[in-house]
XYZ file of C-alpha atoms in Angstrom:
665
model
C -145.478 137.132 57.878
C -146.730 139.161 55.043
C -144.280 139.335 51.800
C -143.532 143.347 52.459
C -142.224 142.171 56.165
C -140.130 139.755 54.525
C -138.345 141.781 51.977
C -137.870 143.918 54.257
C -136.158 142.019 56.882
C -134.395 140.642 53.990
C -132.746 143.500 52.995
C -131.653 144.241 56.567
C -129.864 140.810 56.635
C -128.136 141.761 53.513
C -126.749 144.910 54.997
C -125.870 143.052 58.275
C -123.510 141.103 56.161
C -122.418 143.830 54.034
C -121.303 145.658 57.328
C -119.459 142.962 59.141
C -116.670 140.674 58.331
C -118.853 137.972 56.351
C -117.742 140.243 52.778
C -114.767 138.208 53.095
C -116.381 134.574 53.505
C -119.119 135.723 50.370
C -115.950 136.854 48.248
C -114.192 133.494 49.011
C -117.047 131.613 47.926
C -117.655 133.500 45.012
C -114.279 132.743 43.856
C -114.610 128.888 44.065
C -115.073 127.229 40.999
C -117.715 124.717 41.847
C -120.879 125.771 41.705
C -123.127 122.692 42.798
C -121.291 122.636 46.267
C -122.490 123.864 49.699
C -121.181 126.771 51.383
C -121.555 127.629 55.100
C -121.633 131.088 55.662
C -120.529 131.903 59.672
C -122.940 134.277 61.753
C -121.604 135.309 65.056
C -124.830 135.745 67.143
C -123.592 138.045 69.752
C -122.700 140.800 66.753
C -125.992 139.944 65.134
C -127.678 140.710 68.457
C -125.823 144.269 68.545
C -126.465 145.379 65.011
C -130.529 144.296 65.069
C -131.945 142.658 67.978
C -135.178 142.184 66.131
C -133.315 140.348 63.498
C -131.638 138.113 66.341
C -134.441 137.527 68.152
C -136.744 136.446 65.307
C -134.109 133.901 64.052
C -133.856 132.675 68.056
C -137.704 132.495 68.480
C -139.268 131.248 65.068
C -135.667 129.516 64.027
C -137.277 127.599 60.943
C -138.963 130.559 58.985
C -136.312 133.339 59.471
C -133.350 130.540 59.281
C -134.453 129.737 55.585
C -134.654 133.787 54.951
C -131.162 134.029 55.925
C -129.810 131.800 53.553
C -132.153 133.738 50.588
C -130.794 136.869 51.844
C -126.976 135.112 52.239
C -127.757 134.615 48.049
C -128.956 137.728 47.399
C -125.730 139.022 48.854
C -123.353 136.592 46.867
C -125.057 137.827 43.854
C -124.244 141.473 44.105
C -120.534 140.402 45.462
C -120.700 138.240 42.087
C -121.294 141.513 40.017
C -118.561 143.512 42.138
C -116.159 140.864 41.317
C -117.292 140.212 37.948
C -116.577 143.735 37.107
C -112.712 143.124 37.232
C -111.687 140.864 34.477
C -109.180 138.801 36.697
C -111.433 137.255 38.755
C -113.235 134.065 37.186
C -116.564 133.491 39.009
C -119.211 131.254 39.384
C -122.810 131.691 40.773
C -123.697 129.675 43.883
C -127.047 127.780 44.125
C -126.233 126.708 47.466
C -125.344 128.934 50.896
C -126.367 128.159 54.178
C -126.059 130.310 57.378
C -124.627 128.818 60.276
C -125.173 130.464 63.550
C -122.484 130.580 66.315
C -123.343 131.084 69.690
C -120.677 131.565 71.538
C -120.308 134.209 73.689
C -124.188 134.930 73.075
C -126.497 135.154 75.954
C -127.946 131.764 74.081
C -125.337 129.798 75.927
C -127.489 130.676 79.285
C -129.040 126.858 80.990
C -132.330 127.790 79.241
C -131.037 127.402 75.340
C -127.860 125.343 76.431
C -129.973 122.615 78.250
C -128.131 119.744 78.943
C -129.271 116.731 76.969
C -131.233 115.006 79.538
C -133.110 118.260 80.370
C -134.607 118.748 76.754
C -138.122 119.242 76.976
C -141.287 120.284 74.357
C -140.532 123.711 75.758
C -137.463 124.210 73.564
C -139.521 122.974 70.480
C -139.192 125.500 67.517
C -136.712 127.697 69.414
C -132.521 127.817 68.407
C -130.904 125.250 70.567
C -127.408 124.408 71.635
C -126.403 121.356 73.408
C -123.374 120.031 74.257
C -121.883 116.023 74.247
C -119.858 113.539 72.912
C -120.841 111.834 69.764
C -121.285 107.499 69.775
C -122.731 106.765 66.688
C -122.096 108.429 63.358
C -124.805 107.123 60.501
C -123.924 106.219 56.896
C -123.927 109.359 54.534
C -127.285 109.047 52.529
C -128.792 111.369 49.720
C -132.368 112.808 50.958
C -134.894 114.265 49.054
C -134.944 118.126 49.727
C -137.449 119.617 47.729
C -139.546 118.884 44.549
C -142.499 120.410 42.150
C -145.797 120.424 41.495
C -148.148 122.009 38.995
C -151.858 122.116 39.744
C -153.521 120.896 36.573
C -156.753 123.793 36.482
C -154.463 126.910 37.030
C -151.240 125.551 35.520
C -149.098 127.170 38.715
C -146.169 125.155 39.926
C -145.421 125.292 43.686
C -142.796 123.817 45.671
C -143.426 120.676 48.231
C -140.938 119.464 51.380
C -140.660 116.674 52.743
C -141.824 116.201 56.577
C -139.157 115.480 59.564
C -141.909 114.384 61.813
C -143.040 111.946 59.318
C -140.073 110.517 58.370
C -139.196 112.374 55.506
C -142.688 111.720 53.893
C -143.775 114.192 51.450
C -147.592 114.856 51.356
C -149.392 116.423 48.862
C -151.694 119.624 49.771
C -155.883 118.587 48.981
C -156.055 121.761 47.499
C -154.039 124.307 45.491
C -151.856 126.154 48.000
C -151.442 129.244 45.213
C -152.341 132.340 46.729
C -154.916 134.459 44.364
C -157.519 136.902 44.969
C -159.890 134.157 43.980
C -158.260 130.665 45.177
C -158.509 128.073 41.852
C -159.794 125.037 44.413
C -158.057 122.857 42.050
C -156.905 119.156 43.832
C -155.481 117.276 41.151
C -151.520 118.356 40.637
C -148.554 116.604 38.403
C -144.952 116.658 39.280
C -142.577 118.488 37.114
C -139.833 116.820 35.427
C -136.241 117.497 36.884
C -137.149 119.642 40.405
C -135.944 117.216 42.420
C -133.355 119.210 44.970
C -131.328 116.713 47.211
C -129.242 116.598 50.191
C -126.495 114.984 51.497
C -128.172 113.405 55.117
C -126.646 111.857 57.950
C -127.733 110.876 61.427
C -125.296 111.111 64.399
C -126.026 110.329 68.401
C -124.544 112.551 70.913
C -124.585 111.503 74.485
C -124.152 113.860 77.115
C -120.767 113.776 78.746
C -120.257 111.986 81.962
C -118.239 114.795 83.880
C -121.580 117.057 83.922
C -123.887 114.240 85.320
C -125.640 114.100 89.086
C -125.316 111.700 91.702
C -127.230 108.482 90.586
C -127.714 109.684 86.853
C -127.664 107.960 83.361
C -126.676 109.742 80.525
C -128.974 110.509 77.799
C -128.460 110.926 74.100
C -129.931 112.692 71.608
C -130.468 112.041 67.577
C -129.231 114.859 65.646
C -129.633 115.624 61.788
C -126.796 116.449 60.201
C -127.308 118.109 55.975
C -125.206 119.202 53.270
C -121.896 120.611 54.702
C -121.905 119.437 57.969
C -121.754 116.091 57.098
C -118.995 113.575 57.853
C -117.463 116.755 59.933
C -117.501 114.680 62.817
C -116.722 110.766 64.156
C -117.218 108.813 66.829
C -115.818 110.132 69.883
C -115.654 113.761 69.187
C -116.817 116.113 71.549
C -119.092 118.285 70.070
C -121.419 121.652 70.849
C -124.835 121.413 68.279
C -126.649 124.542 67.451
C -129.832 123.415 65.991
C -133.526 123.377 65.485
C -135.243 120.848 68.332
C -138.204 119.107 66.465
C -139.690 115.327 66.596
C -140.017 112.605 64.200
C -142.209 109.461 64.472
C -140.558 106.181 65.951
C -140.097 103.356 63.251
C -143.828 100.969 63.546
C -142.656 97.786 65.048
C -145.108 95.311 66.149
C -146.390 95.221 69.364
C -144.694 98.274 70.337
C -146.296 101.950 70.560
C -145.553 104.397 68.550
C -143.633 107.872 69.469
C -142.461 110.766 68.717
C -138.716 110.859 69.089
C -137.221 114.405 69.845
C -134.584 114.982 66.853
C -132.055 118.376 66.604
C -131.935 119.802 62.753
C -128.393 121.214 63.390
C -127.821 124.581 61.960
C -123.697 124.526 63.346
C -121.565 122.024 64.960
C -118.028 122.668 66.372
C -115.709 120.231 67.802
C -114.306 121.124 70.993
C -111.098 118.875 70.724
C -109.725 121.273 67.938
C -110.840 124.283 69.870
C -109.141 123.204 73.169
C -105.963 122.286 71.265
C -105.812 125.619 69.023
C -107.036 128.012 71.954
C -104.990 127.501 75.035
C -101.230 127.737 74.424
C -100.642 131.176 73.718
C -97.390 132.890 73.110
C -97.224 134.303 76.337
C -97.184 130.352 77.774
C -94.717 129.173 75.117
C -92.596 132.385 76.555
C -93.176 131.103 80.109
C -92.082 127.105 79.191
C -88.819 128.660 77.403
C -87.958 131.119 80.454
C -88.556 127.932 82.930
C -85.951 126.156 81.015
C -83.677 128.719 80.467
C -83.569 129.178 84.354
C -82.521 125.297 84.670
C -80.245 124.954 82.307
C -77.322 124.405 84.695
C -79.608 121.483 86.245
C -81.811 120.139 83.858
C -83.048 117.121 85.882
C -84.316 119.537 88.997
C -86.176 121.382 86.130
C -87.828 118.182 85.230
C -88.533 116.937 88.802
C -90.055 120.535 89.207
C -92.731 119.321 86.466
C -93.332 115.812 87.719
C -94.308 117.149 91.392
C -97.367 118.744 89.269
C -98.437 115.542 88.664
C -100.602 114.147 91.253
C -99.421 116.154 93.960
C -101.795 114.767 96.482
C -99.491 111.339 96.523
C -96.071 111.751 98.587
C -93.216 110.711 96.488
C -93.390 108.112 93.955
C -91.058 109.297 91.786
C -90.532 106.579 89.722
C -94.731 106.382 88.877
C -95.103 110.040 87.971
C -92.217 109.927 85.354
C -93.125 106.951 83.753
C -96.633 108.221 83.530
C -95.226 111.650 82.145
C -93.608 109.614 79.323
C -96.627 107.531 78.772
C -98.547 110.420 78.038
C -96.103 112.222 76.209
C -94.493 109.507 74.047
C -92.822 108.938 70.904
C -92.622 109.676 67.846
C -94.589 107.902 65.096
C -91.860 105.812 62.362
C -93.866 105.228 58.691
C -91.190 103.473 56.880
C -90.641 103.147 52.899
C -93.306 100.148 52.788
C -95.667 101.599 54.586
C -95.040 99.931 57.953
C -95.942 101.516 60.744
C -94.348 101.391 64.262
C -96.548 102.773 67.021
C -95.118 106.308 68.970
C -97.760 105.878 71.570
C -96.481 104.150 75.037
C -98.437 102.175 77.408
C -98.659 101.590 80.858
C -99.374 98.935 83.489
C -99.124 99.276 87.516
C -99.436 96.165 89.517
C -99.848 96.815 92.975
C -101.046 96.171 96.673
C -104.185 97.904 97.926
C -103.802 101.349 98.527
C -100.964 102.332 96.944
C -102.794 105.111 94.804
C -103.190 103.511 91.607
C -106.503 104.648 90.770
C -105.336 108.143 92.313
C -102.764 108.100 88.693
C -105.358 106.479 86.388
C -107.948 109.851 87.014
C -105.326 112.209 87.335
C -103.746 110.826 83.744
C -107.115 111.334 82.492
C -107.623 114.721 83.336
C -104.207 115.395 81.681
C -105.150 113.765 78.076
C -107.050 115.789 76.141
C -109.441 113.131 75.268
C -109.611 110.069 77.408
C -112.133 107.638 78.563
C -112.173 105.904 81.717
C -113.905 101.835 82.128
C -113.131 99.063 84.888
C -111.999 95.640 83.645
C -115.342 93.444 85.288
C -117.319 96.030 83.502
C -115.973 95.895 80.034
C -117.034 92.915 77.458
C -114.642 92.805 74.304
C -117.877 94.640 72.627
C -117.462 97.443 74.312
C -114.105 98.026 74.342
C -113.517 97.615 70.522
C -117.004 98.193 68.248
C -120.706 97.075 68.522
C -122.686 96.274 65.713
C -126.270 97.589 66.509
C -129.577 97.386 64.321
C -131.231 100.803 63.495
C -134.640 101.391 61.761
C -133.866 98.193 59.638
C -130.187 98.553 59.144
C -127.196 97.632 60.961
C -124.743 100.591 62.268
C -121.461 100.119 64.303
C -121.650 101.928 67.471
C -117.905 103.313 69.159
C -116.165 100.892 72.248
C -114.045 102.865 74.734
C -110.641 102.557 72.504
C -112.015 103.918 69.083
C -113.930 106.874 71.191
C -110.528 107.320 72.719
C -108.228 107.196 69.617
C -105.764 110.246 69.669
C -106.094 110.454 73.696
C -105.713 107.533 76.504
C -107.656 104.614 77.533
C -107.586 103.719 81.273
C -108.173 100.580 81.854
C -108.834 99.745 86.441
C -109.008 96.519 87.512
C -107.004 95.146 85.170
C -107.077 91.193 86.371
C -110.839 91.123 86.755
C -111.370 90.972 82.673
C -111.933 87.947 81.190
C -109.637 86.621 79.346
C -111.444 86.724 75.456
C -112.005 89.881 76.465
C -108.571 90.883 77.026
C -107.554 89.442 74.021
C -109.304 91.961 72.005
C -106.807 94.590 73.185
C -103.818 92.792 71.280
C -104.530 94.674 67.987
C -105.394 97.344 69.495
C -102.135 98.273 71.290
C -99.727 97.050 68.782
C -100.838 97.655 65.178
C -103.233 100.446 66.470
C -106.342 99.474 64.358
C -109.578 97.420 65.672
C -110.021 94.980 62.895
C -113.991 94.127 62.542
C -116.744 91.712 60.789
C -119.719 91.899 62.487
C -123.143 91.791 60.860
C -121.864 91.790 57.486
C -119.853 95.074 57.843
C -115.911 94.364 57.378
C -114.182 97.441 58.458
C -110.715 98.470 60.174
C -111.132 101.548 62.591
C -108.111 103.246 63.660
C -106.865 103.435 67.416
C -103.928 105.516 68.041
C -104.735 105.533 71.742
C -102.218 105.377 74.916
C -103.251 101.817 77.147
C -102.846 102.576 80.890
C -103.631 99.801 82.864
C -103.840 99.279 86.839
C -104.523 95.751 88.357
C -103.552 93.711 91.824
C -101.798 90.907 92.114
C -103.163 87.547 92.467
C -102.484 87.065 95.757
C -99.581 87.965 97.823
C -97.063 88.935 95.235
C -94.161 86.460 94.914
C -90.646 88.198 93.556
C -89.394 85.273 93.088
C -91.671 84.150 90.242
C -92.134 86.100 86.895
C -94.827 88.870 86.293
C -97.048 86.895 84.064
C -97.442 84.309 87.203
C -98.262 86.856 89.720
C -100.405 88.909 87.424
C -102.206 86.201 85.075
C -101.788 88.213 82.378
C -100.394 86.278 79.327
C -96.687 86.826 78.109
C -98.249 88.392 74.590
C -100.480 90.846 76.626
C -97.114 91.959 78.996
C -94.883 92.452 75.959
C -97.048 94.847 74.503
C -96.595 97.371 77.569
C -93.753 99.390 77.419
C -93.559 99.954 81.103
C -94.832 97.616 83.867
C -94.558 99.132 87.539
C -94.545 96.910 90.634
C -95.700 98.646 93.571
C -95.405 96.875 96.629
C -96.813 97.809 100.042
C -93.798 96.777 102.306
C -93.187 97.752 106.309
C -91.054 101.044 106.509
C -91.519 102.752 109.279
C -89.441 105.726 108.119
C -91.535 105.829 104.900
C -94.506 105.365 106.596
C -93.875 108.927 109.447
C -93.245 110.583 106.181
C -96.333 109.531 104.006
C -98.228 110.313 107.062
C -97.562 113.890 107.607
C -98.087 114.718 103.982
C -101.596 113.075 104.180
C -102.206 115.164 107.455
C -100.833 118.468 105.886
C -102.578 117.869 102.806
C -105.988 117.698 105.209
C -105.029 121.331 106.530
C -107.867 123.841 104.190
C -105.436 127.261 104.907
C -102.989 125.437 102.680
C -102.547 127.869 99.909
C -100.317 127.521 96.584
C -99.029 130.073 93.982
C -99.670 129.044 90.631
C -97.561 131.079 88.894
C -94.635 129.826 90.325
C -93.561 126.706 88.343
C -90.321 126.847 89.415
C -91.830 124.908 92.597
C -94.670 122.543 91.640
C -96.579 122.847 88.098
C -100.663 123.110 88.419
C -102.584 121.171 86.654
C -103.585 123.337 83.676
C -100.514 124.455 82.732
C -99.057 120.788 82.749
C -101.631 119.869 80.015
C -101.220 123.109 78.181
C -97.051 121.994 78.302
C -97.699 118.134 77.353
C -99.625 119.087 74.142
C -97.390 121.608 72.985
C -94.489 118.991 73.409
C -96.784 116.139 71.408
C -97.475 119.101 68.654
C -93.850 120.871 68.452
C -91.064 118.545 68.884
C -90.504 115.321 66.895
C -86.705 114.211 68.852
C -84.068 112.391 66.646
C -81.857 109.926 68.445
C -77.702 110.839 68.680
C -75.363 107.861 67.952
C -74.682 108.415 71.815
C -77.939 107.626 72.404
C -78.158 104.591 69.753
C -74.975 102.924 71.427
C -76.130 102.885 74.556
C -79.843 101.446 74.174
C -78.170 99.054 71.460
C -75.819 97.514 74.486
C -78.702 97.170 77.093
C -80.853 95.414 74.911
C -78.406 92.772 74.038
C -77.460 92.694 77.677
C -81.053 91.879 78.682
C -81.461 89.294 75.597
C -78.100 87.402 77.069
C -79.490 87.520 80.650
C -83.170 87.436 79.826
C -84.658 83.876 81.848
C -87.670 85.334 83.721
C -88.418 88.015 81.783
C -88.503 86.065 78.711
C -92.144 87.421 77.424
C -90.490 90.821 78.110
C -87.246 90.881 76.538
C -88.535 90.597 72.875
C -87.796 93.339 70.120
C -90.752 95.208 71.504
C -88.730 96.167 74.399
C -86.086 98.059 71.791
C -88.915 99.969 70.616
C -90.033 100.609 74.096
C -86.479 101.854 74.801
C -86.788 103.930 71.583
C -90.046 105.942 72.611
C -89.405 106.437 75.995
C -86.160 108.034 75.132
C -88.081 110.149 72.890
C -90.385 110.958 75.746
C -88.008 112.221 77.740
C -86.439 114.114 75.188
C -89.368 115.897 75.091
C -90.213 116.382 78.278
C -86.937 118.216 78.387
C -87.845 120.713 75.961
C -85.514 118.861 73.171
C -85.401 117.599 69.613
C -82.668 115.419 70.081
C -82.099 112.279 72.116
C -79.045 112.707 74.386
C -77.261 110.039 76.578
C -79.178 111.295 78.960
C -82.437 110.424 77.913
C -81.391 106.745 76.731
C -80.256 105.952 80.170
C -83.423 107.701 81.916
C -85.188 105.259 79.591
C -83.002 101.836 80.914
C -84.340 103.281 84.325
C -87.770 103.088 83.715
C -87.309 99.850 81.724
C -85.051 98.697 84.724
C -87.861 99.577 87.806
C -90.125 97.642 85.856
C -87.844 94.345 85.729
C -88.623 92.141 88.667
C -85.253 90.233 88.353
C -82.097 93.179 87.355
C -79.973 92.685 84.949
C -78.142 95.665 85.868
C -79.406 98.206 88.505
C -79.633 96.453 92.118
C -80.422 100.196 93.759
C -83.755 101.284 92.495
C -85.561 99.087 95.311
C -89.350 98.966 95.353
C -91.082 101.663 92.926
C -93.223 102.819 95.679
C -90.784 104.404 98.251
C -88.685 105.791 95.459
C -88.552 109.690 96.213
C -87.556 113.209 94.743
C -83.923 113.709 95.639
C -82.300 116.850 96.642
C -80.205 116.833 93.807
C -81.310 115.174 91.231
C -78.092 115.430 88.831
C -75.656 114.454 91.298
C -77.296 111.286 91.265
C -77.906 110.683 87.951
C -74.240 111.157 87.746
C -73.691 108.141 89.588
C -76.335 106.102 88.167
C -74.492 107.088 84.230
C -71.577 105.947 85.602
C -72.362 102.592 87.062
C -74.519 101.765 83.853
C -72.144 102.526 81.662
C -69.427 100.490 83.354
C -72.225 97.638 83.408
C -72.667 98.174 79.693
C -68.823 98.437 78.788
C -69.880 101.172 76.834
C -67.354 103.693 78.677
C -64.568 103.027 76.441
C -66.927 102.894 73.390
C -67.971 106.358 74.131
C -64.323 108.006 75.078
C -63.061 106.781 71.785
C -66.361 108.563 70.525
C -65.614 111.706 72.080
C -62.104 111.560 70.471
C -63.190 111.165 66.939
C -65.599 113.976 67.085
C -62.964 116.205 68.384
């Protein structure tokens, strides 16, 4: 590319930046006070293609050269904007030294499989073009300082030139053999001297991105690729984030180790990084959807529990009945409100659920469905999980120790499903204790002492040890220790007892599910909610609602807790102060599910019913029965009125409430 061509292209790039919405970005960059920061300038590839297909093609096919030219054009455009803004005396503007054009390939032809391959399909043919990959960050390295360029002067002709480090040679700077200055007659000098204070440094970070397991074929092992982030891109993602990375594929020599063959490892030098977790949450919930939710609750204003049951039917619709389990799954996923007191002590808002049941009772189905409902989820089985795999692993990479995130850290802010909970080794199970209650993991490995955040909901499933004995406490039946059981808000026992009527209903439901011509209307929310709507609803509730307890709800929860403490003999491990916190969390979650910001008596009593169904010997309600055979009632509001009357009589709160109502009147 000759100089005339490059100047012409630069002018066209500048005119594009002024024709498009980038003017607003350039003005905000100019008004920033710090001149030494690195600023991103976002450009849509689809819009660039419409404006000038030639520039777009050159940036795609020869990214290394033309992205650098685009950065120079952005600096030129910045100086023009600076001149315009400086003319107005009100504006305080400072010239910036570093502006980087970040290409957004969303909605452009670059999203086709040839330029957006899965990580396992990256080949030599992709080298040199603008490539996009998608995956989950499994390791993020430390942020280092990296030398970007330095200047040397030729002894013979006294001209200076810039030298850049080579990624292939592990960022080593090599000097040219002869003076590279282009003149009519080359000087041929071979001695160079470093020019003082000309080193330009950049922030530099390496992350490892692994392809998502959902897109893999049968029997495929997920592959990973090293991604280099520079300047404004460092520290924008952490382990566990879903990302889309656009960049330039190159390679670097693997470290020189004794008796190990030296290879070129593929590396992606990132131009733009987008976090998909944020994208999901921001884009999906439209105002139309929020209006739908509000209309739905207006429709069920007189029978709110009927509306709630319509939502619960959408959870795992392939499984018949199991009302208690579906309610427990919904309350666990929605969760309560985190409470931080004046001293900074944090009481978690996330609930944990454990399903204990006979084979064939649908435990794993619920686990899989809950993982689909959650924005961020990790599924693992007990036998294949070690303490390092669940928490964090120390790995050595190029002579330096790094931490690689395990399942609980990857699920931070989401859901961690652990199937076959009983088959985990005892010391591996003990590592979950801190993550479940304090929501942190403290690590001291290989000289790395740190604390990682694990604000995650744990959803476990386990089989009882042998035949379930209702006369024995839960810790004996499941071989799980008391401290671990007390951390679960709800422990549901699903026993496969013989019930001919139930078996007949279930078998007809399963057979009707197998018929191919069943069609459902997605718009009819009053009947059953589709998965996509349910996912948005759960996310909307967690974002918008912060329920507060009323005096009535406090009185019910307090009375129930005191009664349980008095009568706890078999369930000593479960009736701790954690149980009181669980009741508050579940009541708040139910208030959110009912689209309210206030925890009423209805929510408190539903929380009690959930806790009751997880008790082996019930202190109050004898009519709950087996959670496996709990079905949706035709008139839930009437059913609830009966249960409320029964519970308030047992708690001895009925008179208190009538006094409260008189005082309020």
